[in-house]
mmCIF file of C-alpha atoms and ligand atoms in Angstrom:
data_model
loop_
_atom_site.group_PDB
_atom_site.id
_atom_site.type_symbol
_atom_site.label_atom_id
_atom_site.label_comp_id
_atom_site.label_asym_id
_atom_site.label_seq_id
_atom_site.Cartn_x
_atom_site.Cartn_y
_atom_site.Cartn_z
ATOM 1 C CA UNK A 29 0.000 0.000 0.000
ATOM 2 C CA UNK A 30 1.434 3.396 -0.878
ATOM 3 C CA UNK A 31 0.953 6.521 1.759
ATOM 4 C CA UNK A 32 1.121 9.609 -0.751
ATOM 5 C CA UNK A 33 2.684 12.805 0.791
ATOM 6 C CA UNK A 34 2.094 14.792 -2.200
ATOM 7 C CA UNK A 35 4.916 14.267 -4.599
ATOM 8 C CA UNK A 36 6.616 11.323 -1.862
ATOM 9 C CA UNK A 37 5.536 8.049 -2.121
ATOM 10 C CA UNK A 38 6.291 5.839 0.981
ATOM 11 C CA UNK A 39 5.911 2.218 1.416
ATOM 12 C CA UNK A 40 6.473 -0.252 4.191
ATOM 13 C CA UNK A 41 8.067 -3.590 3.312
ATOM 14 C CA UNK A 42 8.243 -6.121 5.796
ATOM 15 C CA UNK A 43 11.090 -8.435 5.824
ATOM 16 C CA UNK A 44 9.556 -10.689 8.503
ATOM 17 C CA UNK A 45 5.482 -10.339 9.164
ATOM 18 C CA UNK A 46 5.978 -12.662 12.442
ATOM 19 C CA UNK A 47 8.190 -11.906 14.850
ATOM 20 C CA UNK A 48 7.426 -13.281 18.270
ATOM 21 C CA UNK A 49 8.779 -12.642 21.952
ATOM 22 C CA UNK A 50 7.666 -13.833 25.314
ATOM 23 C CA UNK A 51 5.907 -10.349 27.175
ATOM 24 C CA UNK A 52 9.030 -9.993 29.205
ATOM 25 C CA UNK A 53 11.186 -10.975 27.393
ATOM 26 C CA UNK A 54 10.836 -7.778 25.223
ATOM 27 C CA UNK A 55 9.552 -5.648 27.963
ATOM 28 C CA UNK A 56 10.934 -7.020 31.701
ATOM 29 C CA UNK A 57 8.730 -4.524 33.621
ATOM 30 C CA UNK A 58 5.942 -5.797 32.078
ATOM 31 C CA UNK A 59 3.189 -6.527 34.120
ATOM 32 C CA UNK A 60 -0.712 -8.180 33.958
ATOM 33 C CA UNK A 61 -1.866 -4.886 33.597
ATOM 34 C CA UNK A 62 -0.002 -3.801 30.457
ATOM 35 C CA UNK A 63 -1.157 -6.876 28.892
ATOM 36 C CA UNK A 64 -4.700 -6.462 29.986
ATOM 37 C CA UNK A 65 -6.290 -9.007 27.867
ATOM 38 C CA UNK A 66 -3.184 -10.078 25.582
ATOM 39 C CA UNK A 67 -2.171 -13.649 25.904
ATOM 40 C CA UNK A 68 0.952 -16.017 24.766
ATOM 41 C CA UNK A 69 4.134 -14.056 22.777
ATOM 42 C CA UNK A 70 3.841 -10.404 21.630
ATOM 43 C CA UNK A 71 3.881 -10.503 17.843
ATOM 44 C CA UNK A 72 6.295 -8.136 15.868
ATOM 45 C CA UNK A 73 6.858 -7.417 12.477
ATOM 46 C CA UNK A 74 10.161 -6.225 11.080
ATOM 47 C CA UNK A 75 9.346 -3.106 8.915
ATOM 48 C CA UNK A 76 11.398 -0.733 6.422
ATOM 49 C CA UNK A 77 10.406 1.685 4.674
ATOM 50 C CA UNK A 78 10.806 3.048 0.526
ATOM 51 C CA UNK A 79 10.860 6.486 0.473
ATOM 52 C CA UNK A 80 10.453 7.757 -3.098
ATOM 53 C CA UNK A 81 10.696 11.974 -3.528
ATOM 54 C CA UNK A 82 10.593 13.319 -7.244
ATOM 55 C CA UNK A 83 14.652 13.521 -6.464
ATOM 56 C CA UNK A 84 15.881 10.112 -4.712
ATOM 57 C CA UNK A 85 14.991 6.771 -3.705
ATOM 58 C CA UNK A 86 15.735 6.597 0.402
ATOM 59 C CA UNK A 87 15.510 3.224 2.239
ATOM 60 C CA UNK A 88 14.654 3.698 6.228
ATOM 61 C CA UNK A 89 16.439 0.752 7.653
ATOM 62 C CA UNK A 90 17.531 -2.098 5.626
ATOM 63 C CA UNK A 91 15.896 -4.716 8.385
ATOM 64 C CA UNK A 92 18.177 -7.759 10.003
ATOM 65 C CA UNK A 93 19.444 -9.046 6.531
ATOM 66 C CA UNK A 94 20.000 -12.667 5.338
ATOM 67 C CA UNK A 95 22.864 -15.396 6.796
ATOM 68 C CA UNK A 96 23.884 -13.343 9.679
ATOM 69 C CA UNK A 97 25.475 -15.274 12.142
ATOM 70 C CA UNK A 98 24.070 -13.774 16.153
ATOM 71 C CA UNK A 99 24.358 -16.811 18.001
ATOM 72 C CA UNK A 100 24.431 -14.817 21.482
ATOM 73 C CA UNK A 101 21.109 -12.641 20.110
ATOM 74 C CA UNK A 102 18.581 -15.982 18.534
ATOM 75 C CA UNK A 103 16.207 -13.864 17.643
ATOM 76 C CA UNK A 104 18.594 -12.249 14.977
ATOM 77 C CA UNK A 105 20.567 -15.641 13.894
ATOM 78 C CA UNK A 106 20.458 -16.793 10.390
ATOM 79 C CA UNK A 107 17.783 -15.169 8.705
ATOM 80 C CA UNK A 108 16.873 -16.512 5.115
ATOM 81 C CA UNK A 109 14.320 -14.358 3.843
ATOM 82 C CA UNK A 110 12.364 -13.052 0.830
ATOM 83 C CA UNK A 111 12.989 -9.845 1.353
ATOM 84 C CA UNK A 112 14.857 -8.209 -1.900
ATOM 85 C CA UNK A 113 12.046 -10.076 -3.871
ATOM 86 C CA UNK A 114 9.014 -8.054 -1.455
ATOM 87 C CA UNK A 115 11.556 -4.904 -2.108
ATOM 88 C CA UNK A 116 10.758 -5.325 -6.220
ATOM 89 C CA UNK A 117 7.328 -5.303 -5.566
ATOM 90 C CA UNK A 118 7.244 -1.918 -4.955
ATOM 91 C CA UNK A 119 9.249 -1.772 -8.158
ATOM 92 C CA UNK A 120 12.646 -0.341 -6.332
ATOM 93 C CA UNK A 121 15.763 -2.643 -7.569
ATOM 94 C CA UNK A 122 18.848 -2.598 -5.489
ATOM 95 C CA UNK A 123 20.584 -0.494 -7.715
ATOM 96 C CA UNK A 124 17.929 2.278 -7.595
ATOM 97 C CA UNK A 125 18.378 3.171 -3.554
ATOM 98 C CA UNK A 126 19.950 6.444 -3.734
ATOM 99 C CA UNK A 127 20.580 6.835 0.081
ATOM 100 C CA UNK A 128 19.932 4.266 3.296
ATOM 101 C CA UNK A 129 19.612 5.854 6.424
ATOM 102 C CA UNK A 130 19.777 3.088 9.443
ATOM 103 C CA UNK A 131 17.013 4.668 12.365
ATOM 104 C CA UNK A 132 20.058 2.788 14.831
ATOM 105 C CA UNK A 133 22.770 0.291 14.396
ATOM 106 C CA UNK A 134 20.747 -2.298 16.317
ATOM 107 C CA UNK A 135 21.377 -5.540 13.713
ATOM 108 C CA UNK A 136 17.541 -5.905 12.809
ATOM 109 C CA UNK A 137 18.197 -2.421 11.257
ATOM 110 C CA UNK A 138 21.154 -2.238 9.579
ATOM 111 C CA UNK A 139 22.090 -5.995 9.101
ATOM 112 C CA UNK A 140 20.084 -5.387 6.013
ATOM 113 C CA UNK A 141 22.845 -3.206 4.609
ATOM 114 C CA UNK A 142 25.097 -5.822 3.166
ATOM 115 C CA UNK A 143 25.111 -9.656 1.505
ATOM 116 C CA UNK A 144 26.666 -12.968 1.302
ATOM 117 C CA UNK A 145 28.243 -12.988 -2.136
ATOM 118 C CA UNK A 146 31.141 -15.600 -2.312
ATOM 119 C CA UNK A 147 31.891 -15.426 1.261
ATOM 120 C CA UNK A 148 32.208 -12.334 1.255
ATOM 121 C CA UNK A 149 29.796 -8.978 2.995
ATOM 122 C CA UNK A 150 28.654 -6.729 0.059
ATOM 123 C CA UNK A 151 26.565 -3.792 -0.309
ATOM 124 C CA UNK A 152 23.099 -4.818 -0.975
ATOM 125 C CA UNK A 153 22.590 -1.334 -2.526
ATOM 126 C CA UNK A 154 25.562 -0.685 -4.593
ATOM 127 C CA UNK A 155 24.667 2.692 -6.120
ATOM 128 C CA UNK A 156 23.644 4.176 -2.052
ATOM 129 C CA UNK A 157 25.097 6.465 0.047
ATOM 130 C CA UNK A 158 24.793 4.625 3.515
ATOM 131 C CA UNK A 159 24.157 7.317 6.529
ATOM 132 C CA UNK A 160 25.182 6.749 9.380
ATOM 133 C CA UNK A 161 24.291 9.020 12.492
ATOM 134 C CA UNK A 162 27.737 9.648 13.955
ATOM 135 C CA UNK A 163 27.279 9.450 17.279
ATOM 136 C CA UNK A 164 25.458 6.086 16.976
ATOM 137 C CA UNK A 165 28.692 4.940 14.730
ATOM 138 C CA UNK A 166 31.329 5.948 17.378
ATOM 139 C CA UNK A 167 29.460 3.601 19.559
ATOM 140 C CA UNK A 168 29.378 0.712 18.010
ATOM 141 C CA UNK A 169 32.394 1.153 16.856
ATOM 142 C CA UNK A 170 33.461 1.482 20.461
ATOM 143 C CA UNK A 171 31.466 -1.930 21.400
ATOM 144 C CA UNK A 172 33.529 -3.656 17.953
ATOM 145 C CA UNK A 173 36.605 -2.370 18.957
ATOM 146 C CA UNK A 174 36.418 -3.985 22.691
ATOM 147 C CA UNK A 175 35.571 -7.251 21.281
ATOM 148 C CA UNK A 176 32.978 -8.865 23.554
ATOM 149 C CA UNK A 177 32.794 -12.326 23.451
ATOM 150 C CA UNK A 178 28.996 -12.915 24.670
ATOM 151 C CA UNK A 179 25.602 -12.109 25.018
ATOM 152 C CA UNK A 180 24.103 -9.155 23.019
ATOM 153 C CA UNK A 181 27.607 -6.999 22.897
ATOM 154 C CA UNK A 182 29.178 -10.076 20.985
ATOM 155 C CA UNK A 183 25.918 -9.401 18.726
ATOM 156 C CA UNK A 184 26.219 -5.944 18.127
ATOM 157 C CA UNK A 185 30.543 -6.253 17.357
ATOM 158 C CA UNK A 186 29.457 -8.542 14.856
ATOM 159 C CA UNK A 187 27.196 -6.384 13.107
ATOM 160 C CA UNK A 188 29.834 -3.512 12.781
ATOM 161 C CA UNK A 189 31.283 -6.160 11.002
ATOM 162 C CA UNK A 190 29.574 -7.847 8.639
ATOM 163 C CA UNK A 191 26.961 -5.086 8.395
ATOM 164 C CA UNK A 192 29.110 -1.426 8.554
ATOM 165 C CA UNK A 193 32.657 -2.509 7.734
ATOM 166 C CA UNK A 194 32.202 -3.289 4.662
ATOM 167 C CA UNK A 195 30.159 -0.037 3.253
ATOM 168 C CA UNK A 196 33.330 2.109 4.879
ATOM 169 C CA UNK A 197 35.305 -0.484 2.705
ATOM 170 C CA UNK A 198 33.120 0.123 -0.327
ATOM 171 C CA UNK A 199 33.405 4.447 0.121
ATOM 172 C CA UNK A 200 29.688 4.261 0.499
ATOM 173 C CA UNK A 201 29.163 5.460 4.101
ATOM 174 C CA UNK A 202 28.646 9.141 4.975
ATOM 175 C CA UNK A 203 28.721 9.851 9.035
ATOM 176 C CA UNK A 204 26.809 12.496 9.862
ATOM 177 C CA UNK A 205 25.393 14.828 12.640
ATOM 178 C CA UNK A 206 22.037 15.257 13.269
ATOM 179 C CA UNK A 207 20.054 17.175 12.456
ATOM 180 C CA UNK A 208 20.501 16.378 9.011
ATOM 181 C CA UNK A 209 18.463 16.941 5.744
ATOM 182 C CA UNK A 210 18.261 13.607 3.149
ATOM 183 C CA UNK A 211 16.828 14.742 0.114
ATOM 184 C CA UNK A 212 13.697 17.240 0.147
ATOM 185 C CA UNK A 213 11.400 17.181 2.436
ATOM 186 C CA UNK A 214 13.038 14.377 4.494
ATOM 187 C CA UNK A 215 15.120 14.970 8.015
ATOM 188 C CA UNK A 216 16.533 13.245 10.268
ATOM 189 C CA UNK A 217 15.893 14.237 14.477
ATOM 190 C CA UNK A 218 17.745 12.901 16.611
ATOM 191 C CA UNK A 219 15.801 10.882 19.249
ATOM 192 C CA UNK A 220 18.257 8.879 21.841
ATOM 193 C CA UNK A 221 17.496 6.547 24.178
ATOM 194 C CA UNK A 222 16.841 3.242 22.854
ATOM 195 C CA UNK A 223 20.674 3.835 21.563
ATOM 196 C CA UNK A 224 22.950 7.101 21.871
ATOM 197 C CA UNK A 225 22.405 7.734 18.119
ATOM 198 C CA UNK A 226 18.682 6.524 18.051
ATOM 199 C CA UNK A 227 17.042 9.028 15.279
ATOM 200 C CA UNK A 228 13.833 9.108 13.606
ATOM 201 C CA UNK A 229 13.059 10.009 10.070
ATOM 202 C CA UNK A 230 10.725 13.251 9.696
ATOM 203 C CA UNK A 231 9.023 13.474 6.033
ATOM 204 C CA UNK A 232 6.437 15.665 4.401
ATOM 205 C CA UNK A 233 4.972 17.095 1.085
ATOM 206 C CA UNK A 234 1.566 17.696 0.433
ATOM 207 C CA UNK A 235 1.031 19.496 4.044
ATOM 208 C CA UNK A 236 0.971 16.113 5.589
ATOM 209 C CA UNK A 237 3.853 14.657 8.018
ATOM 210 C CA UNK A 238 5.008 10.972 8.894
ATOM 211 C CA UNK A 239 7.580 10.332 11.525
ATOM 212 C CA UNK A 240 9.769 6.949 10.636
ATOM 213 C CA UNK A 241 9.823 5.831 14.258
ATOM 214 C CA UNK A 242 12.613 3.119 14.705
ATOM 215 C CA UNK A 243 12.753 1.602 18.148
ATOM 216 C CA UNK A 244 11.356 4.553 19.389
ATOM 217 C CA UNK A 245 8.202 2.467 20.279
ATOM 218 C CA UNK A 246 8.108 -1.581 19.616
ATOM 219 C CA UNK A 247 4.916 -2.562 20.337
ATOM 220 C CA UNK A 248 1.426 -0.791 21.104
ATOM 221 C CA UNK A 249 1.095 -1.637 24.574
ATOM 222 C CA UNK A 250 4.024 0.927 25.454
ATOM 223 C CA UNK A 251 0.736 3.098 24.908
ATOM 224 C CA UNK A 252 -0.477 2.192 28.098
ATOM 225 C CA UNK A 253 2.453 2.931 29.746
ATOM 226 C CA UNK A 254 5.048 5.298 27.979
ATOM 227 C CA UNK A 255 7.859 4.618 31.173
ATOM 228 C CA UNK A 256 7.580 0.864 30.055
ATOM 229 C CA UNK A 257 11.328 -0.204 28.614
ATOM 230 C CA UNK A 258 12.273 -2.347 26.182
ATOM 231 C CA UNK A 259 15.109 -4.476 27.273
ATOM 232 C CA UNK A 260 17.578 -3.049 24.735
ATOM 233 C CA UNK A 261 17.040 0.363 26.218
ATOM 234 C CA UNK A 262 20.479 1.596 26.367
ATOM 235 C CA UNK A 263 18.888 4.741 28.732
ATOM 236 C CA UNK A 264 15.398 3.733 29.473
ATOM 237 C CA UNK A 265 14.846 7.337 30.883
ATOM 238 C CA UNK A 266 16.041 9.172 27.909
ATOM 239 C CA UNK A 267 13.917 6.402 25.786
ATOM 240 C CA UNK A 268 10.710 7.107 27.752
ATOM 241 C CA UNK A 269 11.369 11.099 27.307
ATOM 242 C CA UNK A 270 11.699 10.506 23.191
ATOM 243 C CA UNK A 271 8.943 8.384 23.400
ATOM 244 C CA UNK A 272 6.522 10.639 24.780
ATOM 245 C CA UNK A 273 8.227 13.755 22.333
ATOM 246 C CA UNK A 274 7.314 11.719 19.507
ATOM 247 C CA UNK A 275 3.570 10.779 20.353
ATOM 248 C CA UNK A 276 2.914 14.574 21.373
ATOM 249 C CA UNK A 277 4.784 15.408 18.077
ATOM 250 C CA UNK A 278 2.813 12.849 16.159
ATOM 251 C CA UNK A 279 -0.344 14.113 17.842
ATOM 252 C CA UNK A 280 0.075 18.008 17.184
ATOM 253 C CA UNK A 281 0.769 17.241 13.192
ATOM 254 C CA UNK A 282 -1.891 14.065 12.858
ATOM 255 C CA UNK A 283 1.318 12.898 11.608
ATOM 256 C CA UNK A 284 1.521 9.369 9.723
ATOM 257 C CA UNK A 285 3.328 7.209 12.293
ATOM 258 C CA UNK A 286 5.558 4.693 10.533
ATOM 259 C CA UNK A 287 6.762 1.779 12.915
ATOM 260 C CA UNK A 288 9.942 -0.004 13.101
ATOM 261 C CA UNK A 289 8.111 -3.292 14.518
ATOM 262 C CA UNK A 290 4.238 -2.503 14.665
ATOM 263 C CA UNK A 291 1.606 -1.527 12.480
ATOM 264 C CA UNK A 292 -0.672 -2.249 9.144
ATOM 265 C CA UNK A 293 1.062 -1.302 5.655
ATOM 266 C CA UNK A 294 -0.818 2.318 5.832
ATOM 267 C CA UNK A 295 0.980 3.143 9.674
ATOM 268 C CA UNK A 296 -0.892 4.705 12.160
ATOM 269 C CA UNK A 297 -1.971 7.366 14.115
ATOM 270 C CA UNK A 298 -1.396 8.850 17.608
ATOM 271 C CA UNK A 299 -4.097 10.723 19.425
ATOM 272 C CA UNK A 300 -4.399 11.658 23.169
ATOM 273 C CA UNK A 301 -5.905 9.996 25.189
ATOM 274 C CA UNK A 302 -5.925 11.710 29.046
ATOM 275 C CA UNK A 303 -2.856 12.169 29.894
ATOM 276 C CA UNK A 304 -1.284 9.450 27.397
ATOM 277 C CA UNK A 305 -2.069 8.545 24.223
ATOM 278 C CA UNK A 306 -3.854 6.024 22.391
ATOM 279 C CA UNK A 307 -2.343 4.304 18.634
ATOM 280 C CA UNK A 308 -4.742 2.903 15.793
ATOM 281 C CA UNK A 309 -3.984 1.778 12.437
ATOM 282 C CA UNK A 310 -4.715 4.182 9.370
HETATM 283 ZN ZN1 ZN B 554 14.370 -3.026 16.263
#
């Protein structure tokens, strides 16, 4: 489905429609109340987002990518997807991304960035300019550079790796500082929290707004409770204060809220609700 922002076209491709977790396993404050009548795993979707302006073809996120090996992270490990082929559907070819922006360098957003060709990491879009928030690259470059050997840190070294190394091989990467401009009518805000370099993707045209979200929110029921933290929360305070800056921004514009992990191929919307704020599907 494609959301029209006067002369931008955006449209969400999944790479993976199903993506399960156990309540607190995504969320470990999570409590019978959040989940008021939800039962079993909290379904997530892994979602990126075409960008087309009259000037340039921008991918938002690349998603976790094929054959990446994140045996300390399972969730992440050794994806074999479909996911260049739901790409062409919207009629966008590799070689016709003119810029990919990752929201973070968390792998199910930037693994995306690079494939397997002879043994060997790639750029999946050899044409792009790859953008990479600066601050968020000096991080996990820091995390690569002291070499962890397990749980998620051994994750995240390996996706500098196979996933960032090789488009600052390739001369594709640009690092830059946010706040940034893309192409027309597209910025970049930053919005830390979830990671140091968390940003979100701010687009209009036509007098209408949608805000690329990331990791800014994962899953609706954080609308219930805007405090609640994901457990890759690098700061879950400064997370919970970007959160609620993007649901009052999204709910001053009637902005077109655009997902990382949530959310039907139009997006949503975010109204108020009280003192919170309530999320539907467009
Ligand atoms: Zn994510």
């Amino acid at each position: 489905m494609t959301i029209t922002l006067g002369p931008t076209r955006i449209e969400r491709v999944t790479e993976v429609d199903h993506w399960p977790f156990p309540p607190a396993a995504l969320f470990p404050a999570v409590t019978p109340r959040h989940l008021c009548c939800a039962d079993g795993d909290l379904d997530l979707s892994i979602t990126t987002h075409v960008v087309r302006t009259p000037d340039a073809v921008v991918l938002v996120d690349s998603g976790n990518g094929n054959a990446k090996q994140r045996p300390t992270l399972p969730p992440h490990d050794m994806f074999a997807t479909d996911y260049l082929d739901r790409l062409a559907t919207t009629g966008v070819r590799p070689e016709d991304v003119d810029v990919v922006v990752s929201t973070h360098l968390h792998p199910d957003h930037c693994g995306g960035n690079t494939r397997l060709v002879d043994e060997k990491w790639v750029p999946t879009f050899p044409r792009a300019r790859y953008l990479f928030s600066r601050t968020e690259f000096e991080w996990l470059a820091s995390i690569h550079a002291a070499a962890p050997a397990e749980g998620p840190g051994a994750a995240l070294a390996a996706t500098f790796a196979d996933s960032v190394l090789p488009i600052l091989d390739a001369g594709l990467a640009d690092l830059v500082d946010v706040p940034a401009t893309v192409a027309e009518g597209i910025d970049l805000v930053a919005m830390p929290g979830h990671t140091a370099g968390h940003l979100i993707a701010e687009i209009t045209g036509g007098g209408t707004t949608a805000l690329v979200t990331g990791d800014v929110l994962h899953h609706p029921l954080q609308f219930t409770d805007l405090a609640l933290a994901q457990a890759g929360d690098a700061d879950p305070d400064l997370a919970a204060r970007s959160r609620r800056i993007v649901c009052d921004r999204a709910a001053d514009l009637g902005a077109v809220v655009l997902p990382a992990h949530f959310g039907g191929p139009d997006g949503g919307r975010i109204t108020r609700a009280g003192d919170g704020f309530r999320y539907a599907d467009r």
